[in-house]
Short mmCIF file of C-alpha atoms and ligand atoms in Angstrom, two decimals:
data_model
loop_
_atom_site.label_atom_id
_atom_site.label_comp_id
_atom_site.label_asym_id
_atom_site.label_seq_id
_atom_site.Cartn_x
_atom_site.Cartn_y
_atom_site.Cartn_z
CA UNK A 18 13.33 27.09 16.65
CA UNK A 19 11.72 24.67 14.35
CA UNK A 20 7.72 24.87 14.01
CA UNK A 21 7.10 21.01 14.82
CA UNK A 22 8.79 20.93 18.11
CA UNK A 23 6.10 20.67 20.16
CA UNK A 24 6.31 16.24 21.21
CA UNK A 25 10.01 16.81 21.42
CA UNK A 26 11.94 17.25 24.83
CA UNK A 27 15.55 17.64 23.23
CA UNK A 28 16.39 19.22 20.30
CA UNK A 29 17.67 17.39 16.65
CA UNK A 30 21.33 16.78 16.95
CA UNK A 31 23.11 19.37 14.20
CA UNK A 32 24.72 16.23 12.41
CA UNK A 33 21.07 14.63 12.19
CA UNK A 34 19.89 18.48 11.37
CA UNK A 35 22.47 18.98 8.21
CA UNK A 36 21.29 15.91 7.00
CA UNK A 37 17.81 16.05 7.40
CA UNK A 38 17.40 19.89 5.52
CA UNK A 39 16.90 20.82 2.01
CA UNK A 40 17.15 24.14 1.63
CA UNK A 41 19.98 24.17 0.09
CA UNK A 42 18.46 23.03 -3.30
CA UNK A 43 14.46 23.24 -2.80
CA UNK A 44 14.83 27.39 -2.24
CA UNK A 45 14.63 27.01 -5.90
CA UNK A 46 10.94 26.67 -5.68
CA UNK A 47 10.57 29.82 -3.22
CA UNK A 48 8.52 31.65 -6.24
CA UNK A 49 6.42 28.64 -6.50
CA UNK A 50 5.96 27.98 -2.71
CA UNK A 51 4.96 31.66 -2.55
CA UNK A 52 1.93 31.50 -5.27
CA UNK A 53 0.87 28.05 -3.80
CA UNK A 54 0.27 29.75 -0.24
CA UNK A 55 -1.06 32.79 -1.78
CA UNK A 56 -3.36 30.95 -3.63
CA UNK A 57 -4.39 28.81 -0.69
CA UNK A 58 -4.70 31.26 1.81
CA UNK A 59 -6.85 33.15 -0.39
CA UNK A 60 -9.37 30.81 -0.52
CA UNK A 61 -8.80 29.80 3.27
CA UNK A 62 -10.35 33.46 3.47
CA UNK A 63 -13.04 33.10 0.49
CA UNK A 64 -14.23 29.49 2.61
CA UNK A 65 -14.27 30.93 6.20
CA UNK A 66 -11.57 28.84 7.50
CA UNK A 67 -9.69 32.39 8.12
CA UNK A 68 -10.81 35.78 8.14
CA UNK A 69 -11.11 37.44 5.19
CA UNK A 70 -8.45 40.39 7.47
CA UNK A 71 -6.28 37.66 8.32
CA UNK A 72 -5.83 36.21 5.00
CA UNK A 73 -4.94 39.82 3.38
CA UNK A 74 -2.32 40.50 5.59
CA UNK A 75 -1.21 37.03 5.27
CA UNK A 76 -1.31 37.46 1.27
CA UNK A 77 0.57 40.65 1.08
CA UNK A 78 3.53 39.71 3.66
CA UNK A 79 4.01 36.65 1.55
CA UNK A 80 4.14 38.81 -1.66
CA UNK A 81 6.34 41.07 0.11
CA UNK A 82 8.63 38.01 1.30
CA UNK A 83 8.69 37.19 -2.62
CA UNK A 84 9.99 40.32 -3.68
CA UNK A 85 12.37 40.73 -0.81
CA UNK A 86 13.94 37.30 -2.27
CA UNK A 87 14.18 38.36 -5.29
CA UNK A 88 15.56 41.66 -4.90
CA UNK A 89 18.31 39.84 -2.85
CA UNK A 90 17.38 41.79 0.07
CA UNK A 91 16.35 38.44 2.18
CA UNK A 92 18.82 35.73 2.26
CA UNK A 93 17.37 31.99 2.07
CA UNK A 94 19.13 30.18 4.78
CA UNK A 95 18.50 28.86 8.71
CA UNK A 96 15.34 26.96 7.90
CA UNK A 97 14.69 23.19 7.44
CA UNK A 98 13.39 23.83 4.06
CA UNK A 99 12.07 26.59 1.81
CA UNK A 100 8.22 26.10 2.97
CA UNK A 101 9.57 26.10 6.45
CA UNK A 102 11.86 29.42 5.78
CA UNK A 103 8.85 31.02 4.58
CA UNK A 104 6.46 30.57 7.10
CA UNK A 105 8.72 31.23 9.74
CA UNK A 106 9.66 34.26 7.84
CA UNK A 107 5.95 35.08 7.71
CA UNK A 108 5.19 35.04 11.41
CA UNK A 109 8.59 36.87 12.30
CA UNK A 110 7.01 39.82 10.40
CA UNK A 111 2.98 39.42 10.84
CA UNK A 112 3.25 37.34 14.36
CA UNK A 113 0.29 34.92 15.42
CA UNK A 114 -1.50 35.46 12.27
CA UNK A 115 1.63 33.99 10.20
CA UNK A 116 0.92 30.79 12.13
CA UNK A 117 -2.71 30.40 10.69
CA UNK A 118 -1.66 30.07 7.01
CA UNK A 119 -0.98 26.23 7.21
CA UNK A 120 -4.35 25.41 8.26
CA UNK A 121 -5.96 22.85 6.16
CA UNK A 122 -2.27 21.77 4.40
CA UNK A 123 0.84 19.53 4.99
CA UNK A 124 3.99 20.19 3.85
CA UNK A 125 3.38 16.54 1.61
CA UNK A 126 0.95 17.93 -0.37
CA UNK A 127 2.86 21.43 -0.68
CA UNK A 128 5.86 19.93 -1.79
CA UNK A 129 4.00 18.23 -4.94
CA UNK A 130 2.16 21.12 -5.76
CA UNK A 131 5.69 23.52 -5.78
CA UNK A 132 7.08 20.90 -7.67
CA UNK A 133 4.29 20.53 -10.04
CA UNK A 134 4.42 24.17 -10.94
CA UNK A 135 8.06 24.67 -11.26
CA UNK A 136 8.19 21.62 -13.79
CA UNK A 137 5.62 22.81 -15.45
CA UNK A 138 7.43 26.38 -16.05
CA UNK A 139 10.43 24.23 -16.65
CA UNK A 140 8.64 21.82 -19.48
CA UNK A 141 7.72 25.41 -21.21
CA UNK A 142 11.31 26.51 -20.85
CA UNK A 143 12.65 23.34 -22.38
CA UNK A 144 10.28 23.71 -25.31
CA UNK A 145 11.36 27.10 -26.27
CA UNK A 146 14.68 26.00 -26.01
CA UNK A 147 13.71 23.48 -28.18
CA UNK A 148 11.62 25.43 -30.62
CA UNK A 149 14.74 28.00 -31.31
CA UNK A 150 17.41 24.37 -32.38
CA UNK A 151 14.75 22.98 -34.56
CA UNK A 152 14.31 26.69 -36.16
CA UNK A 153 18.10 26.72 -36.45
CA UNK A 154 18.15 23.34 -38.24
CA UNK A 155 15.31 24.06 -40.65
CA UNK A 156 17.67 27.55 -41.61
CA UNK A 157 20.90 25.13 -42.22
CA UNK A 158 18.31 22.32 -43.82
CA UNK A 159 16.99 25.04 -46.42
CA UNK A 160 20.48 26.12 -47.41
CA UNK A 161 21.06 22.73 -47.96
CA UNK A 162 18.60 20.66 -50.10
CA UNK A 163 21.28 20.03 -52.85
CA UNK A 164 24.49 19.47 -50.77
CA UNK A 165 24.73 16.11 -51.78
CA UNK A 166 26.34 13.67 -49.34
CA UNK A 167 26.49 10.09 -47.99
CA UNK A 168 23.89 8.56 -46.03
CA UNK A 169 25.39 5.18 -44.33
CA UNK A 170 24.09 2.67 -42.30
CA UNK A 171 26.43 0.29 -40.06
CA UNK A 172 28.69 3.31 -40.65
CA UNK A 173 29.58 2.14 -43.95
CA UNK A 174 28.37 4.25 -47.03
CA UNK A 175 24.91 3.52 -48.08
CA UNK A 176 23.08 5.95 -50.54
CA UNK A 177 23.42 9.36 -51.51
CA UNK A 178 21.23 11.86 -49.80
CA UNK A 179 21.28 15.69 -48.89
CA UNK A 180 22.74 17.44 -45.81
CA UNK A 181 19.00 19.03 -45.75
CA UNK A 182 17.83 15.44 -45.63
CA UNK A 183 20.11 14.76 -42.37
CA UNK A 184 19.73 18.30 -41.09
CA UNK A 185 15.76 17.54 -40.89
CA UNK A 186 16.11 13.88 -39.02
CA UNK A 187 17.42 15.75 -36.07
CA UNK A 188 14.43 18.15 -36.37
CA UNK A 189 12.32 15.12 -36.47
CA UNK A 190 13.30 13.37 -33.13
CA UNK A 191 13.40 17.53 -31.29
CA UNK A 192 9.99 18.01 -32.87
CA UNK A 193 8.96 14.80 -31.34
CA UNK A 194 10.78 16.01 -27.53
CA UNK A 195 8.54 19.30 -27.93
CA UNK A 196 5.59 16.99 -28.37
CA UNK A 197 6.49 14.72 -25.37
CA UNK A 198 7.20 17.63 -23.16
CA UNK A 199 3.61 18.83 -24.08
CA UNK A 200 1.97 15.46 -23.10
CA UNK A 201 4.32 15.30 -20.19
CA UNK A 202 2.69 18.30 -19.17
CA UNK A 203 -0.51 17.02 -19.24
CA UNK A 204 0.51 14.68 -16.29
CA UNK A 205 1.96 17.25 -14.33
CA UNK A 206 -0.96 19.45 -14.54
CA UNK A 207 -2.63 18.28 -11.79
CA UNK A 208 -3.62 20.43 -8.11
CA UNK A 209 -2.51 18.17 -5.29
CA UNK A 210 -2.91 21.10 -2.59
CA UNK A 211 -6.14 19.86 -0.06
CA UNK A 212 -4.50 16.07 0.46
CA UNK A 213 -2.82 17.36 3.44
CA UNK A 214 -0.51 14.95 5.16
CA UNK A 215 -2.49 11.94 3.69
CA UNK A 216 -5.85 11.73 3.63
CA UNK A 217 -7.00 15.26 3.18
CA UNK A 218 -8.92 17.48 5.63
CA UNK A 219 -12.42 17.91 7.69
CA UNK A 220 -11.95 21.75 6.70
CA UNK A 221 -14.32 22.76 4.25
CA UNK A 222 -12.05 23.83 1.63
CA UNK A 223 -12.69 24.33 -2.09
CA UNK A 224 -9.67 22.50 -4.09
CA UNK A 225 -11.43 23.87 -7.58
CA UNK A 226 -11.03 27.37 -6.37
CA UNK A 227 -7.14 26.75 -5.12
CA UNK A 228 -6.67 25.02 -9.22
CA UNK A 229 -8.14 28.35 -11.15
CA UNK A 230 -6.20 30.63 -8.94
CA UNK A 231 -2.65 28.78 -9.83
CA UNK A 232 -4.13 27.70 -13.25
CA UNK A 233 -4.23 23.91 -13.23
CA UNK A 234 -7.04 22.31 -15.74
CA UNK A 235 -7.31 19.04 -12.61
CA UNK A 236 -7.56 18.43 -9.16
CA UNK A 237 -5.91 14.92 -7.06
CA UNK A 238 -8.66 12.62 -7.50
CA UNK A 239 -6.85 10.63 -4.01
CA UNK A 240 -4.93 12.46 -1.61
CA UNK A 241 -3.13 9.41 -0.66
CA UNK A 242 -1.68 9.22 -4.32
CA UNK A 243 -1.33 12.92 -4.52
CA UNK A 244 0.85 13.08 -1.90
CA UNK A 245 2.92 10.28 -3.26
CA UNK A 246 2.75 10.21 -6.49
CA UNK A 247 6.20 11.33 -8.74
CA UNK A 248 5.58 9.74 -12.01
CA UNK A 249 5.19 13.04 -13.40
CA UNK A 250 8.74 13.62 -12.18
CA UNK A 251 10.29 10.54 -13.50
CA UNK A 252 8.26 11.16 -16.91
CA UNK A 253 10.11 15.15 -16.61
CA UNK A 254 13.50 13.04 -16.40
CA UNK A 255 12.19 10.36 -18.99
CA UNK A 256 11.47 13.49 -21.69
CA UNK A 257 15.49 15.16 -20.82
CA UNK A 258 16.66 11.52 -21.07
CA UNK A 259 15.73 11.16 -24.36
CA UNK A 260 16.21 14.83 -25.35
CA UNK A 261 19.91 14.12 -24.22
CA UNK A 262 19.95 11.00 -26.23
CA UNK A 263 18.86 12.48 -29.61
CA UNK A 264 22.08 15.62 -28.46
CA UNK A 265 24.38 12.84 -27.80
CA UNK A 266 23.64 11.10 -31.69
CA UNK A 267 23.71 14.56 -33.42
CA UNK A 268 26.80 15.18 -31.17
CA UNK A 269 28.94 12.15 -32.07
CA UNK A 270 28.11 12.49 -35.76
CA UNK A 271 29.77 15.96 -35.80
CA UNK A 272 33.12 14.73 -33.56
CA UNK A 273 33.79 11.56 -36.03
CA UNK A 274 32.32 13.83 -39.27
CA UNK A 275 35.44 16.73 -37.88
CA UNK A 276 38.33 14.25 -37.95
CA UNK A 277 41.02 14.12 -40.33
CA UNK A 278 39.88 10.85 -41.92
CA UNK A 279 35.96 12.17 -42.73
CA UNK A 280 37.00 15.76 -43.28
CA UNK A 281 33.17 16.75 -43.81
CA UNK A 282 33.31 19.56 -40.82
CA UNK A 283 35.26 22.01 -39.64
CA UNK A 284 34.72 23.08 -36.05
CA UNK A 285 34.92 26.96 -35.20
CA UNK A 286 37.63 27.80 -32.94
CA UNK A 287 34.96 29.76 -30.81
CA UNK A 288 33.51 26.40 -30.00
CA UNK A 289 36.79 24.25 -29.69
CA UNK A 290 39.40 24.03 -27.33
CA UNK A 291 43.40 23.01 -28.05
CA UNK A 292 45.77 20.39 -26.12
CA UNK A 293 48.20 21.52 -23.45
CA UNK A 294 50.90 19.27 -24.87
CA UNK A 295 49.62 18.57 -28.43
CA UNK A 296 50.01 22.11 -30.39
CA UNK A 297 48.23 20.95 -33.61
CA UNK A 298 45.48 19.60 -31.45
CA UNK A 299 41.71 21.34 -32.70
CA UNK A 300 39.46 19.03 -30.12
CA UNK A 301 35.95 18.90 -30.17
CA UNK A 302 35.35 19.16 -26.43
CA UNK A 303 31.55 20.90 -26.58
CA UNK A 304 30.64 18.13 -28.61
CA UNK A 305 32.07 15.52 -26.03
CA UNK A 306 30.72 16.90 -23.30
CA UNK A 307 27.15 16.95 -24.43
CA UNK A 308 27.76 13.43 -25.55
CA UNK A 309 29.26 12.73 -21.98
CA UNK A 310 26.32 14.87 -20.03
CA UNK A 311 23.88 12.72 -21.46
CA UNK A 312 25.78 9.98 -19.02
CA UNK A 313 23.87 11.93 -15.58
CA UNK A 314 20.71 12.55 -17.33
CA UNK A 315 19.99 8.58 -17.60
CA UNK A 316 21.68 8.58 -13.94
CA UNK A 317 19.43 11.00 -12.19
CA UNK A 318 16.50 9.28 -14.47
CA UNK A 319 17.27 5.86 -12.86
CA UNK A 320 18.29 7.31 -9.47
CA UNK A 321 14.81 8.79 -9.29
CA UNK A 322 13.04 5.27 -10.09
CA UNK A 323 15.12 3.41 -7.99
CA UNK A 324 13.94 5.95 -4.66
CA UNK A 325 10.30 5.24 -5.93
CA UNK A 326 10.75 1.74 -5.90
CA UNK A 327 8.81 -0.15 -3.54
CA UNK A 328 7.77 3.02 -1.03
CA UNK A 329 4.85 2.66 0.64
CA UNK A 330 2.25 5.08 0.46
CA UNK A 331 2.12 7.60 1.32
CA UNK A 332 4.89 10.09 1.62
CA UNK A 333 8.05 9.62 2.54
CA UNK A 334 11.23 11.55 3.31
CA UNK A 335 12.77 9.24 0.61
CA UNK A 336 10.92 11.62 -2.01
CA UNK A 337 12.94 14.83 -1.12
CA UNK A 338 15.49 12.91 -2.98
CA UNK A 339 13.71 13.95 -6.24
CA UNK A 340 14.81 17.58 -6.19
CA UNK A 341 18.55 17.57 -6.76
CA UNK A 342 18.49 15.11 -9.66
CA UNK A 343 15.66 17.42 -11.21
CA UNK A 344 17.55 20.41 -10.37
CA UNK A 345 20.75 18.88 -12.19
CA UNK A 346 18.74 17.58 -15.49
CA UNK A 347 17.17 20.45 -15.48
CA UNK A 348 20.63 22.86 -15.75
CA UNK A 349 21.85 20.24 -17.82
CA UNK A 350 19.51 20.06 -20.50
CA UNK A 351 19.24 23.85 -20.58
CA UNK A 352 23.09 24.38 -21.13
CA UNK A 353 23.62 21.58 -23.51
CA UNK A 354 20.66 22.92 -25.58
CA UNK A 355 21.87 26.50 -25.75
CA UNK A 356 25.17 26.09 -26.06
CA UNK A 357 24.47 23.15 -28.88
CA UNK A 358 22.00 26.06 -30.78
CA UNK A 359 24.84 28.66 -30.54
CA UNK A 360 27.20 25.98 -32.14
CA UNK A 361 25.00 24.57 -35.12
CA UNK A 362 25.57 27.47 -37.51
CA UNK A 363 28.76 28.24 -36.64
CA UNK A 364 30.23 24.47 -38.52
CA UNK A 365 31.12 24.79 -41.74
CA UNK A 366 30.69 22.11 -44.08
CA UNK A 367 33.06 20.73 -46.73
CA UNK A 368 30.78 20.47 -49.31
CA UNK A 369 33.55 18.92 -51.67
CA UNK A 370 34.59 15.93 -49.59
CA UNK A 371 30.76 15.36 -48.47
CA UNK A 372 29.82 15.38 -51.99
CA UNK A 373 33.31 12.85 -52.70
CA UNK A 374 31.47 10.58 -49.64
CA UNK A 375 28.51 10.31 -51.77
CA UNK A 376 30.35 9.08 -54.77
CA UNK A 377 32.71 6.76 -53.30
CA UNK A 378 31.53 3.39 -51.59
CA UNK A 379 29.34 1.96 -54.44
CA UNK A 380 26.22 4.22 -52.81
CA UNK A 381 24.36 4.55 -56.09
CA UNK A 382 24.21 0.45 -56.33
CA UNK A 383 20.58 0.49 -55.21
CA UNK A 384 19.38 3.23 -57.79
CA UNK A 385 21.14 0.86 -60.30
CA UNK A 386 19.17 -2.08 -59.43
CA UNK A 387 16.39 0.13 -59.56
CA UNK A 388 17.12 1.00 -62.60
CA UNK A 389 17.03 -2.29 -64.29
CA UNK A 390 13.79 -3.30 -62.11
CA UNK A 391 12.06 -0.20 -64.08
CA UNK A 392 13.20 -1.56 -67.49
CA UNK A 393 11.31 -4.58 -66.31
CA UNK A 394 13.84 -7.25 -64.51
CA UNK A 395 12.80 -8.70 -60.71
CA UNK A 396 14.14 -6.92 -57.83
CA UNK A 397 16.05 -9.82 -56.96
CA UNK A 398 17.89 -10.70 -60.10
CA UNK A 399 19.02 -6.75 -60.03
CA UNK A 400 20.00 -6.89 -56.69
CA UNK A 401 22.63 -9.96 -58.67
CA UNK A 402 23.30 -8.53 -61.59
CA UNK A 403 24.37 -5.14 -59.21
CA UNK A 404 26.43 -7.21 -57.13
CA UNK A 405 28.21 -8.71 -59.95
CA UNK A 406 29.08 -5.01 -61.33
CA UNK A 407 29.69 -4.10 -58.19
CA UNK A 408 32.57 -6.47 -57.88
CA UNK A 409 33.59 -5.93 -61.13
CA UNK A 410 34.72 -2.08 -60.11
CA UNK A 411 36.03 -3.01 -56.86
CA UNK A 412 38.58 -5.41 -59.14
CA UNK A 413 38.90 -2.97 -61.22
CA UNK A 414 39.17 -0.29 -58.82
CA UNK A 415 36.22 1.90 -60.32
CA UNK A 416 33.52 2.92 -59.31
CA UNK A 417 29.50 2.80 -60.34
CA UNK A 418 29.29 6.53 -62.38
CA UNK A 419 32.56 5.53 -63.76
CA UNK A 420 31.81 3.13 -66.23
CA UNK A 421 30.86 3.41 -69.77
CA UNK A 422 27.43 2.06 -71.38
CA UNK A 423 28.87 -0.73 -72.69
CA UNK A 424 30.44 -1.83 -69.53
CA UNK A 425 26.79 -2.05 -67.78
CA UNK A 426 25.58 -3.79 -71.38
CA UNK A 427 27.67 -6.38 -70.67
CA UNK A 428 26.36 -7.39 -67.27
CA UNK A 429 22.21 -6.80 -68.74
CA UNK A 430 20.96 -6.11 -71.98
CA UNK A 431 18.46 -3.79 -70.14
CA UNK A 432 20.63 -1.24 -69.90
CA UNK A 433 20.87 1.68 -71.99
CA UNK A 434 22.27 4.87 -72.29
CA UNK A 435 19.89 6.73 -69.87
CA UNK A 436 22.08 4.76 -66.98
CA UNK A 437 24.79 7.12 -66.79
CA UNK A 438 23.09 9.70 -65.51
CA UNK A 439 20.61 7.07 -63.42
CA UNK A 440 23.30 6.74 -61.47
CA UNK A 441 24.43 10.22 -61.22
CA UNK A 442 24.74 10.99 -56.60
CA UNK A 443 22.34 14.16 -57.41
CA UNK A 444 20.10 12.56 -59.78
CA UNK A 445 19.85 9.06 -57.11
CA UNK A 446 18.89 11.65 -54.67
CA UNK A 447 16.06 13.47 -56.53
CA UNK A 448 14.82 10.66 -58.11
CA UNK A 449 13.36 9.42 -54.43
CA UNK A 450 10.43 11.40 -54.54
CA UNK A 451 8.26 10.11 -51.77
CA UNK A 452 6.79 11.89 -48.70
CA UNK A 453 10.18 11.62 -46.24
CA UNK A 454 12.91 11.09 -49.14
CA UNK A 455 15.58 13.33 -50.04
CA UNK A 456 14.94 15.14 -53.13
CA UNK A 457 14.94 18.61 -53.53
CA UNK A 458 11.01 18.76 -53.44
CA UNK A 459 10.15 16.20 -50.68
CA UNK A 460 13.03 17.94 -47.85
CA UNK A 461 11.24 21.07 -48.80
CA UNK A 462 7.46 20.16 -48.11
CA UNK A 463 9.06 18.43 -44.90
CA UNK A 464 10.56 21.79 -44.04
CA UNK A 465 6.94 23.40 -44.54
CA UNK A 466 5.41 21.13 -42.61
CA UNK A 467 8.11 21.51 -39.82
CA UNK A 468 7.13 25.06 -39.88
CA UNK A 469 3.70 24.79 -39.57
CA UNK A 470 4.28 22.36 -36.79
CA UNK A 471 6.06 25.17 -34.94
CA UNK A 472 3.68 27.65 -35.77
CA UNK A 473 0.81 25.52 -34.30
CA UNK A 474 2.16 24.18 -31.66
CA UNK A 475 4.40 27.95 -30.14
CA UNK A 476 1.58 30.46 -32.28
CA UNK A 477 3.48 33.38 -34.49
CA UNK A 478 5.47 35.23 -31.19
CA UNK A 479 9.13 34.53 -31.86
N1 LIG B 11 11.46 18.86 2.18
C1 LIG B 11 10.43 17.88 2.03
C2 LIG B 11 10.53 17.23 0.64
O1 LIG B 11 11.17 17.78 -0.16
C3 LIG B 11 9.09 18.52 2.18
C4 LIG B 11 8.06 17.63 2.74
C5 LIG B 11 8.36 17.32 4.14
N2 LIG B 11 7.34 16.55 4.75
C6 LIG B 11 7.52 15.89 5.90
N3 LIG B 11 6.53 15.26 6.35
N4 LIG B 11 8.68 15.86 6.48
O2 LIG B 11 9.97 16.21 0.40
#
């Protein structure tokens, strides 16, 4: 029999019943529910509200309840939802006593504290996840820093650069998702518990004493928001959204960078799947998939703001809505990310045909401007007198580090011999010297700093 029953003559029709429950997905949060009440009843004792007898026995069934879950020895079903399952569960074994532990609380404000601590555990989760890729990447970027290949923009060729160089952009934007998880976290870290339904309670409860115990740094400063506040939610979903994003670009580069026309990666067969009717076939499913995951990420981010658009405060049922699309980003991200880390190494790289990207496609044409801008001409009449070579070996069908001194003489007198090797793919590249360019020496103070990064941010445990 349902706990609220009490106004009602007739009992919820089992259609209507189906539909209204959630206990389905929200037993997730039966660990969480479990410290929430632990830590409330605790201090329902410390205050008065309860006896300090009643809130023991209260406190050790519920642990007991926890461990009975978890040991699969209790079986999570029956009950409208998990903080329903576990009360009731609670007075089937204590009796009357069970029934005092939701003094001074609503199920509203115990739904956003449960949720508030399993994100949290979740954001820490995600950053470890996180934290093992980016180490991954900085690995593959150190072996790297003088695998010379193309950089492009538009997708056509654009200057030479290292696979170190490209390796550490993708450590960039996860090194920025460990950060926004972080600040994310700050939101979320936040004691709602004491709002009650809506506008908190005439018990004299102490809220600080319920935050310490379950280790938030704030308490609600308005039960009304409390209650019906999910921002920190949507922001959760904002962070995987983008996570996703950043999987999905790495993710695409490697499908078009394994076809037959690039040639620049081989995929392991542990990590690609063949055709049914196609027996060459070598597809790049794991890749698509991540790429195509990143599709219900955005979805459950926008199906989330579209619930929270225009509700009224204060709670509504609309808001149990939040769980399942959390639940799902949540698996999602985790799976992509681990399976995506156990991939990485496993590519290999074809070193000659990335290094035959760099050359082709004119990419040293900037350093040649350059070039003649250091022997003292404007940018701009380089950038002409470049073109104008440029389209010299494209009628000629040559190419940049192909020509001979006299051949650039003849478009400037500022050039000289030193231009052959000026324009040189590995000499372009380390001649960018610049904090965030791609030679040999910059990549590797990046990588440093990358480290330290990681190192202050996790500490040393690894
Ligand atoms: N299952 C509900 C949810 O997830 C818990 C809160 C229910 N509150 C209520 N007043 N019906 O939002």
């Amino acid at each position: 029999m349902k706990m609220w029953t009490g106004r009602f003559k007739d009992s919820l029709d089992t259609k209507a019943d189906m539909f209204n429950s959630s206990l389905s997905f929200d037993k997730r949060l039966y660990k969480h529910d479990i410290m929430g009440s632990i830590a409330h009843c605790t201090m329902l004792g410390e205050c008065g509200i309860i006896s300090a007898d009643d809130a023991e026995k209260i406190c050790t069934t519920l642990s007991d309840i926890f461990y009975d879950i978890k040991n699969g020895k209790l079986k999570i079903t029956g009950a409208e939802d998990i903080h329903m399952f576990i009360e009731e569960e609670l007075t089937l074994r204590i009796g009357d006593v069970g029934k005092k532990l939701h003094t001074a609380r609503s199920r509203n404000d115990q739904v956003a504290l449960d949720l508030r601590m399993y994100l949290r555990d979740s954001v820490d989760n995600i950053a470890s996840l996180l934290k093992t890729l980016v180490e991954v990447l900085l690995k593959l970027a150190q072996a790297n820093t003088d695998t010379v290949i193309a950089a492009y923009t538009h997708m056509q060729k654009a200057q030479p650069t290292t696979l170190a160089h490209y390796f550490m952009a993708y450590a960039e934007m996860f090194m920025r998702d460990i950060e926004r998880f972080a600040e994310c976290k700050t939101r979320i870290d936040v004691m709602p518990l004491g709002s009650c339904a809506c506008t908190a309670t005439g018990f004299p409860i102490n809220r600080k004493s319920v935050a310490q115990k379950l280790d938030f740094s704030k308490v609600s400063e308005n039960s009304l928001d409390a209650v019906s506040d999910r921002d920190f939610a949507i922001e959760y979903l904002f962070d995987c959204a983008t996570l996703m994003m950043h999987l999905s670009r790495f993710n695409e580069e490697i499908i078009y960078w394994s076809t037959d026309e690039f040639g620049y990666i081989e995929l392991d067969d542990k990590f690609s799947t063949g055709s049914s009717i196609m027996p060459q076939k070598k597809n790049p499913d794991i890749c698509e998939l991540i790429r195509g995951k990143t599709g219900r990420c955005y979805g459950n981010l926008m199906a989330l703001l579209t619930t929270m658009k225009s509700l009224p405060l204060s709670y509504n049922k609309d808001m149990q809505e939040d769980k399942e699309l959390i639940f799902d980003t949540e698996d999602t991200v985790k799976n992509c990310l681990e399976i995506f880390t156990s991939m990485l190494p496993t590519l290999k790289f074809n070193k000659e045909r990335l290094f035959e990207g760099a050359c082709g496609g004119y990419t040293v044409a900037t350093e040649c401007a350059d070039y003649l801008v250091k022997k003292g001409a404007a940018f701009r009449d380089a950038h002409r007198t470049v073109g104008n070579l440029v389209r010299y070996c494209i009628e000629h069908k040559t190419n940049l580090d192909n020509l001979s001194v006299e051949e650039f003489k003849s478009f400037s007198p500022l050039f000289d011999n030193d231009i052959v090797n000026a324009v040189k793919p590995v000499n372009a590249v380390n001649s960018r010297k610049c904090q965030g360019s791609p030679s040999e020496k910059a990549v590797k103070a990046e990588i440093k700093k990358a480290e330290k990064f990681l190192l202050s941010f996790f500490g040393s445990e690894s």
